[in-house]
PDB file of C-alpha atoms in Angstrom:
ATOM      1  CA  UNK A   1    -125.668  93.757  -4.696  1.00 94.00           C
ATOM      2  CA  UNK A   2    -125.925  97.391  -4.049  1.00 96.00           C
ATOM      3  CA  UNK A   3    -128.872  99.263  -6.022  1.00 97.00           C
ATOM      4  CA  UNK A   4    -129.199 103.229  -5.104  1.00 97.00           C
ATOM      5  CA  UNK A   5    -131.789 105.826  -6.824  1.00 98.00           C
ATOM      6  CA  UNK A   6    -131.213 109.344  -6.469  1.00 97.00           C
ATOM      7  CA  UNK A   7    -133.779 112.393  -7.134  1.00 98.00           C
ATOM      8  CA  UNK A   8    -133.129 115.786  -6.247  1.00 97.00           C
ATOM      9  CA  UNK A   9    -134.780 119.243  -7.247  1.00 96.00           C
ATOM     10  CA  UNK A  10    -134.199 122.505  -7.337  1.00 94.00           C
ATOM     11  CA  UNK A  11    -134.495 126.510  -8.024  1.00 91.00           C
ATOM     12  CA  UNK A  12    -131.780 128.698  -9.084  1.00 86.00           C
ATOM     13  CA  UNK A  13    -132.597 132.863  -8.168  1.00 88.00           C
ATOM     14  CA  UNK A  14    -128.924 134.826  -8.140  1.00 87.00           C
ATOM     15  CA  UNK A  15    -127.972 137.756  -8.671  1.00 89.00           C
ATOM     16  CA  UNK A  16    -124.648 139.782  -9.714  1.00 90.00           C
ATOM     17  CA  UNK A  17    -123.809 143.003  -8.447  1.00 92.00           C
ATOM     18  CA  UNK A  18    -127.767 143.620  -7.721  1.00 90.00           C
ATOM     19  CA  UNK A  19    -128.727 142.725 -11.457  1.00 90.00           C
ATOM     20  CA  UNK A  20    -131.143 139.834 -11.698  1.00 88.00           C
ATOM     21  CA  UNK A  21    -129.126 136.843 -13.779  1.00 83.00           C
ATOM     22  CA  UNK A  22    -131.584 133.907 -12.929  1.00 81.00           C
ATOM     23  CA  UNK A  23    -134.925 133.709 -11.321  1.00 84.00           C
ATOM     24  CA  UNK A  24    -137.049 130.849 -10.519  1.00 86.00           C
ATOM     25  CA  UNK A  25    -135.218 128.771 -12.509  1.00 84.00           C
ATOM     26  CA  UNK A  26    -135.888 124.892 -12.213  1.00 90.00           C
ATOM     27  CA  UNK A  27    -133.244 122.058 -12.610  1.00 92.00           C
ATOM     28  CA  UNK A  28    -133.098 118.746 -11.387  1.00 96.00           C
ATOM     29  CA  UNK A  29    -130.756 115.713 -11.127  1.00 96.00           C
ATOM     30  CA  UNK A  30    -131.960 111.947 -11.141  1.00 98.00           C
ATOM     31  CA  UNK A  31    -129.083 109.228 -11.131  1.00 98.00           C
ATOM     32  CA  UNK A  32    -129.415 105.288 -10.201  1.00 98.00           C
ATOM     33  CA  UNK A  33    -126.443 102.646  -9.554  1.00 98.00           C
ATOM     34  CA  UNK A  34    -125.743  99.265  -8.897  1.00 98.00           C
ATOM     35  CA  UNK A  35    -122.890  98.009  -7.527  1.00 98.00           C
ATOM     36  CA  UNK A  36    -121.429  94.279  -7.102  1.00 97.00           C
ATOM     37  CA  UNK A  37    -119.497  93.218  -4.461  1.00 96.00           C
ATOM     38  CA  UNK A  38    -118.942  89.285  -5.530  1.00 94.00           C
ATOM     39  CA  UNK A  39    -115.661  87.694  -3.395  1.00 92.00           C
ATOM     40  CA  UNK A  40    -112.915  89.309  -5.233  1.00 96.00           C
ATOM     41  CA  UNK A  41    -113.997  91.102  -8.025  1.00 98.00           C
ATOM     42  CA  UNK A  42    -115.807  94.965  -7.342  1.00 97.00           C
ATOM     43  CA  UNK A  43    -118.238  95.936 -10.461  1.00 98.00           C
ATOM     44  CA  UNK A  44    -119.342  99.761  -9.490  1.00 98.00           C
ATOM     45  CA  UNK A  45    -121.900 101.813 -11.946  1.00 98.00           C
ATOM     46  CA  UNK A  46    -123.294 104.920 -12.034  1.00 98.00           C
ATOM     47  CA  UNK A  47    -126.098 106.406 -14.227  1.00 98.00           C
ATOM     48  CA  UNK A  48    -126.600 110.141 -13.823  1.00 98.00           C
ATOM     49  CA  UNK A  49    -128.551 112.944 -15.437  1.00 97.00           C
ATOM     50  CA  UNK A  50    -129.073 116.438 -14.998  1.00 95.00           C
ATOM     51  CA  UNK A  51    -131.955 118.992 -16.159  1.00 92.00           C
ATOM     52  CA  UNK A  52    -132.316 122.399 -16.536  1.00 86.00           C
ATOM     53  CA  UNK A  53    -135.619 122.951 -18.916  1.00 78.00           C
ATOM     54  CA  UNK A  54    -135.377 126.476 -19.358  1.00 75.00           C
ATOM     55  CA  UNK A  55    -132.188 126.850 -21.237  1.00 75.00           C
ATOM     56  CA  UNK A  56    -132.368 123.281 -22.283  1.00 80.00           C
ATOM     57  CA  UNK A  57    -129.778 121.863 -20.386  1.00 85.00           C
ATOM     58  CA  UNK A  58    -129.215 118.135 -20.439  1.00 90.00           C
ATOM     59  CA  UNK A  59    -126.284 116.316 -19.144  1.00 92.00           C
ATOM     60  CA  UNK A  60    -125.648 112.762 -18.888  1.00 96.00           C
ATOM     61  CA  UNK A  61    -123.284 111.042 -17.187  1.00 97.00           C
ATOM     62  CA  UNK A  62    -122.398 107.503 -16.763  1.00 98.00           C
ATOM     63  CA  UNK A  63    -119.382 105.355 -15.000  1.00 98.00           C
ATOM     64  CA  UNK A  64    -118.612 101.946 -14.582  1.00 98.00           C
ATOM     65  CA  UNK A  65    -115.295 100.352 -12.736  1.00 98.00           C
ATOM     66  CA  UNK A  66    -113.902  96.562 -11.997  1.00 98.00           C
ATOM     67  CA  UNK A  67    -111.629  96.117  -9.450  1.00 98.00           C
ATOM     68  CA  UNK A  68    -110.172  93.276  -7.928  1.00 98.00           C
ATOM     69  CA  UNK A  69    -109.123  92.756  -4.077  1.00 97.00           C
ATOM     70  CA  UNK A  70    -105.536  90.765  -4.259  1.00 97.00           C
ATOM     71  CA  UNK A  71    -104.708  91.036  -0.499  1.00 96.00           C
ATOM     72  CA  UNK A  72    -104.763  94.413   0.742  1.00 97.00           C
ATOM     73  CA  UNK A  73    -104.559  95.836  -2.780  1.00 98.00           C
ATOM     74  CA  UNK A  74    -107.198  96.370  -5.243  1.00 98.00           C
ATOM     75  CA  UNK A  75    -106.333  97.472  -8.741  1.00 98.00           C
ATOM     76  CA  UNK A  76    -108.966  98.805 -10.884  1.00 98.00           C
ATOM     77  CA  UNK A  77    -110.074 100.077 -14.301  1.00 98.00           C
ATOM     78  CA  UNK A  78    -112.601 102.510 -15.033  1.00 98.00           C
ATOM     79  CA  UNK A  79    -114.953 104.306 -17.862  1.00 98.00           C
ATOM     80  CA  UNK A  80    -116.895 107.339 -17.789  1.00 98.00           C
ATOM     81  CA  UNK A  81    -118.847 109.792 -19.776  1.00 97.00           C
ATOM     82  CA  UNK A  82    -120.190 113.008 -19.834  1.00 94.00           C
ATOM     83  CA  UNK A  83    -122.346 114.137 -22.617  1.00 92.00           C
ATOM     84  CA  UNK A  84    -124.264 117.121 -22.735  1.00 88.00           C
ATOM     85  CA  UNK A  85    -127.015 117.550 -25.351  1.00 83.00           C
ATOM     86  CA  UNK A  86    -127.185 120.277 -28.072  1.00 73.00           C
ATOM     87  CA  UNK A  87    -128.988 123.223 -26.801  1.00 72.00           C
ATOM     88  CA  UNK A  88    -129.948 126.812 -27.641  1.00 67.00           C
ATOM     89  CA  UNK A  89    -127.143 128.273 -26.356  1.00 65.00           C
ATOM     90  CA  UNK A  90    -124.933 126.264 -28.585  1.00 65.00           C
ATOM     91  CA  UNK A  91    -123.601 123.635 -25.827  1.00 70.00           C
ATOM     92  CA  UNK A  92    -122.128 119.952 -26.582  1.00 78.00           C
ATOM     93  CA  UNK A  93    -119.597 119.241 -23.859  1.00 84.00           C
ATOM     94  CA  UNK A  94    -118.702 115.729 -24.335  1.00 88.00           C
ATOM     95  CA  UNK A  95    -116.070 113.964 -22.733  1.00 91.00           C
ATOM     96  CA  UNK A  96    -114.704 110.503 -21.445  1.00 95.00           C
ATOM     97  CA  UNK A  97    -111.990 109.341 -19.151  1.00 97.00           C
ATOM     98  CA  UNK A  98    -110.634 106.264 -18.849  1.00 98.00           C
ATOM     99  CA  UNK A  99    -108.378 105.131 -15.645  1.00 98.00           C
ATOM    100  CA  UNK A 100    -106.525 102.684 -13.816  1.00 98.00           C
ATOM    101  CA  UNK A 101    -105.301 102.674 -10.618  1.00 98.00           C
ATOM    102  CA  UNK A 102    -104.651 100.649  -7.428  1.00 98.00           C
ATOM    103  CA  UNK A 103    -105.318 100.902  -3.451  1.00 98.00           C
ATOM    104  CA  UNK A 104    -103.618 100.003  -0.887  1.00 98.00           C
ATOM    105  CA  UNK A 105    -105.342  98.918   2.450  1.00 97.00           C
ATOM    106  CA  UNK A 106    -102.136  99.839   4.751  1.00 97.00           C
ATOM    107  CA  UNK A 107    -104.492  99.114   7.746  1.00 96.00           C
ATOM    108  CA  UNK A 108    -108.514  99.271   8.576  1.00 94.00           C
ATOM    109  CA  UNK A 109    -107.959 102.850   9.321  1.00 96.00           C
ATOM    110  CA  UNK A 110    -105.928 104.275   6.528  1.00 98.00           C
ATOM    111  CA  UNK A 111    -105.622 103.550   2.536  1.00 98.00           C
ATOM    112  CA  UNK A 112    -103.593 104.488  -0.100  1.00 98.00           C
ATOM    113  CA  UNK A 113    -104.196 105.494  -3.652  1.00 98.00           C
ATOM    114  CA  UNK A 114    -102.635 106.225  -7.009  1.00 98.00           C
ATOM    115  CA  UNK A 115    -104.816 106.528 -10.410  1.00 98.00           C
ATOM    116  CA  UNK A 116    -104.065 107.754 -14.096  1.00 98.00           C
ATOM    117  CA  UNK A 117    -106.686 108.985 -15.964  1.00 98.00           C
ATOM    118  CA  UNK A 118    -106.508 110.126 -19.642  1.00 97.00           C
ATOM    119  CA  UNK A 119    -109.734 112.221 -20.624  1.00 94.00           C
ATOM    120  CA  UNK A 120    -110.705 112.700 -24.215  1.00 93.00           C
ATOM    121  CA  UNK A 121    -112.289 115.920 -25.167  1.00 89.00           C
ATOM    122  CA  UNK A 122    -115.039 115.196 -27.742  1.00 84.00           C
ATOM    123  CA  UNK A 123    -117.110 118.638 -27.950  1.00 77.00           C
ATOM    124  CA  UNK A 124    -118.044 119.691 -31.272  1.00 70.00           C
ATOM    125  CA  UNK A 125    -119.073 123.367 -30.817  1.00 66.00           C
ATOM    126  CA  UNK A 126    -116.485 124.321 -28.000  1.00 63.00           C
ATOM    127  CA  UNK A 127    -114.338 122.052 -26.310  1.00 60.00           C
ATOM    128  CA  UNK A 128    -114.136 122.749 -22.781  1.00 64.00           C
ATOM    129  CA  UNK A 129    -110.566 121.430 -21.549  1.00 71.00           C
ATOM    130  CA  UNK A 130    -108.905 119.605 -24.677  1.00 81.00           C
ATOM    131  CA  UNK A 131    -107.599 116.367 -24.114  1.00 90.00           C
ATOM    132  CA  UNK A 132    -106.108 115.731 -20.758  1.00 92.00           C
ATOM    133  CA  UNK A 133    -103.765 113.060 -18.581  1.00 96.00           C
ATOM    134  CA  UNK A 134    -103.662 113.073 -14.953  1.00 96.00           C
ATOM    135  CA  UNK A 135    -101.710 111.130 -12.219  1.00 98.00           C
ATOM    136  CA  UNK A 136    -103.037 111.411  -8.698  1.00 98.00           C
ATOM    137  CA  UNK A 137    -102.227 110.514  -5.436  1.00 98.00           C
ATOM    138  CA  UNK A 138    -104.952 109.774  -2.472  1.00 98.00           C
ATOM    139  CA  UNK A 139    -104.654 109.122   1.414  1.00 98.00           C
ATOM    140  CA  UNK A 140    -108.177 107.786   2.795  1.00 96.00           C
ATOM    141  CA  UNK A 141    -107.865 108.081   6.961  1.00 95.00           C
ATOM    142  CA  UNK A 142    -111.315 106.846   8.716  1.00 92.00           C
ATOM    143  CA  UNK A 143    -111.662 107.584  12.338  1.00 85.00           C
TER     144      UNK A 143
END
């Protein structure tokens, strides 16, 4: 078992074209997962969540994934989420994506990757991207 916690802070100031957009302007981001490693099967999670208290910005975000290792392959499905709560400004972005893909382990150095994800827009107010499908295509190289 893997267990990681995350906590980070910080202040936005920036400016555009010398005008003063944000100043002293707090967020932070706090996330925790666990992750399985047990023989064949992979079980990965990931909890996040992001703040900004002035404009009332909250964003969660959550992912879990199985895999299985079947030689030097390991397919895999996966869930996530990002919600963002109502807010002043109006905001509700809200979406999931599902996938499945596989890896290849061509060697210790170098893997291979293909995935499909599907992502379901589900914002009420203003949906960001609509409904999307993806197929990509990955080369890991460690060295």
């Amino acid at each position: 078992m893997e267990l990681r916690a995350t906590y980070m802070q910080g202040q936005i100031d920036r400016s555009v074209d010398g005008v003063v957009v944000a100043e002293d302007l707090k967020q932070a981001f706090s996330g925790v997962s666990v992750n399985f490693n047990l023989n064949r099967f992979i079980i990965l999670s990931e909890f996040n969540r992001y703040e900004r208290e002035a404009s009332e910005i909250v964003i969660d975000t959550s992912m879990v994934s199985l895999g299985y290792h079947w030689g030097r392959f390991t397919p895999h499905i996966t869930h996530s989420l990002l919600k963002q709560k109502h807010n002043a400004a109006g905001g509700d972005e809200h979406h999931t994506t599902n996938s499945v893909g596989v890896r290849w382990d061509y060697n210790d150095s170098t893997a291979f990757k293909i995935q499909y994800d599907r992502t379901e827009d589900k914002g009420v107010v203003i949906p960001v991207s609509g409904d999307a499908e993806l197929i990509s295509l990955g080369v890991d190289f460690v060295f």
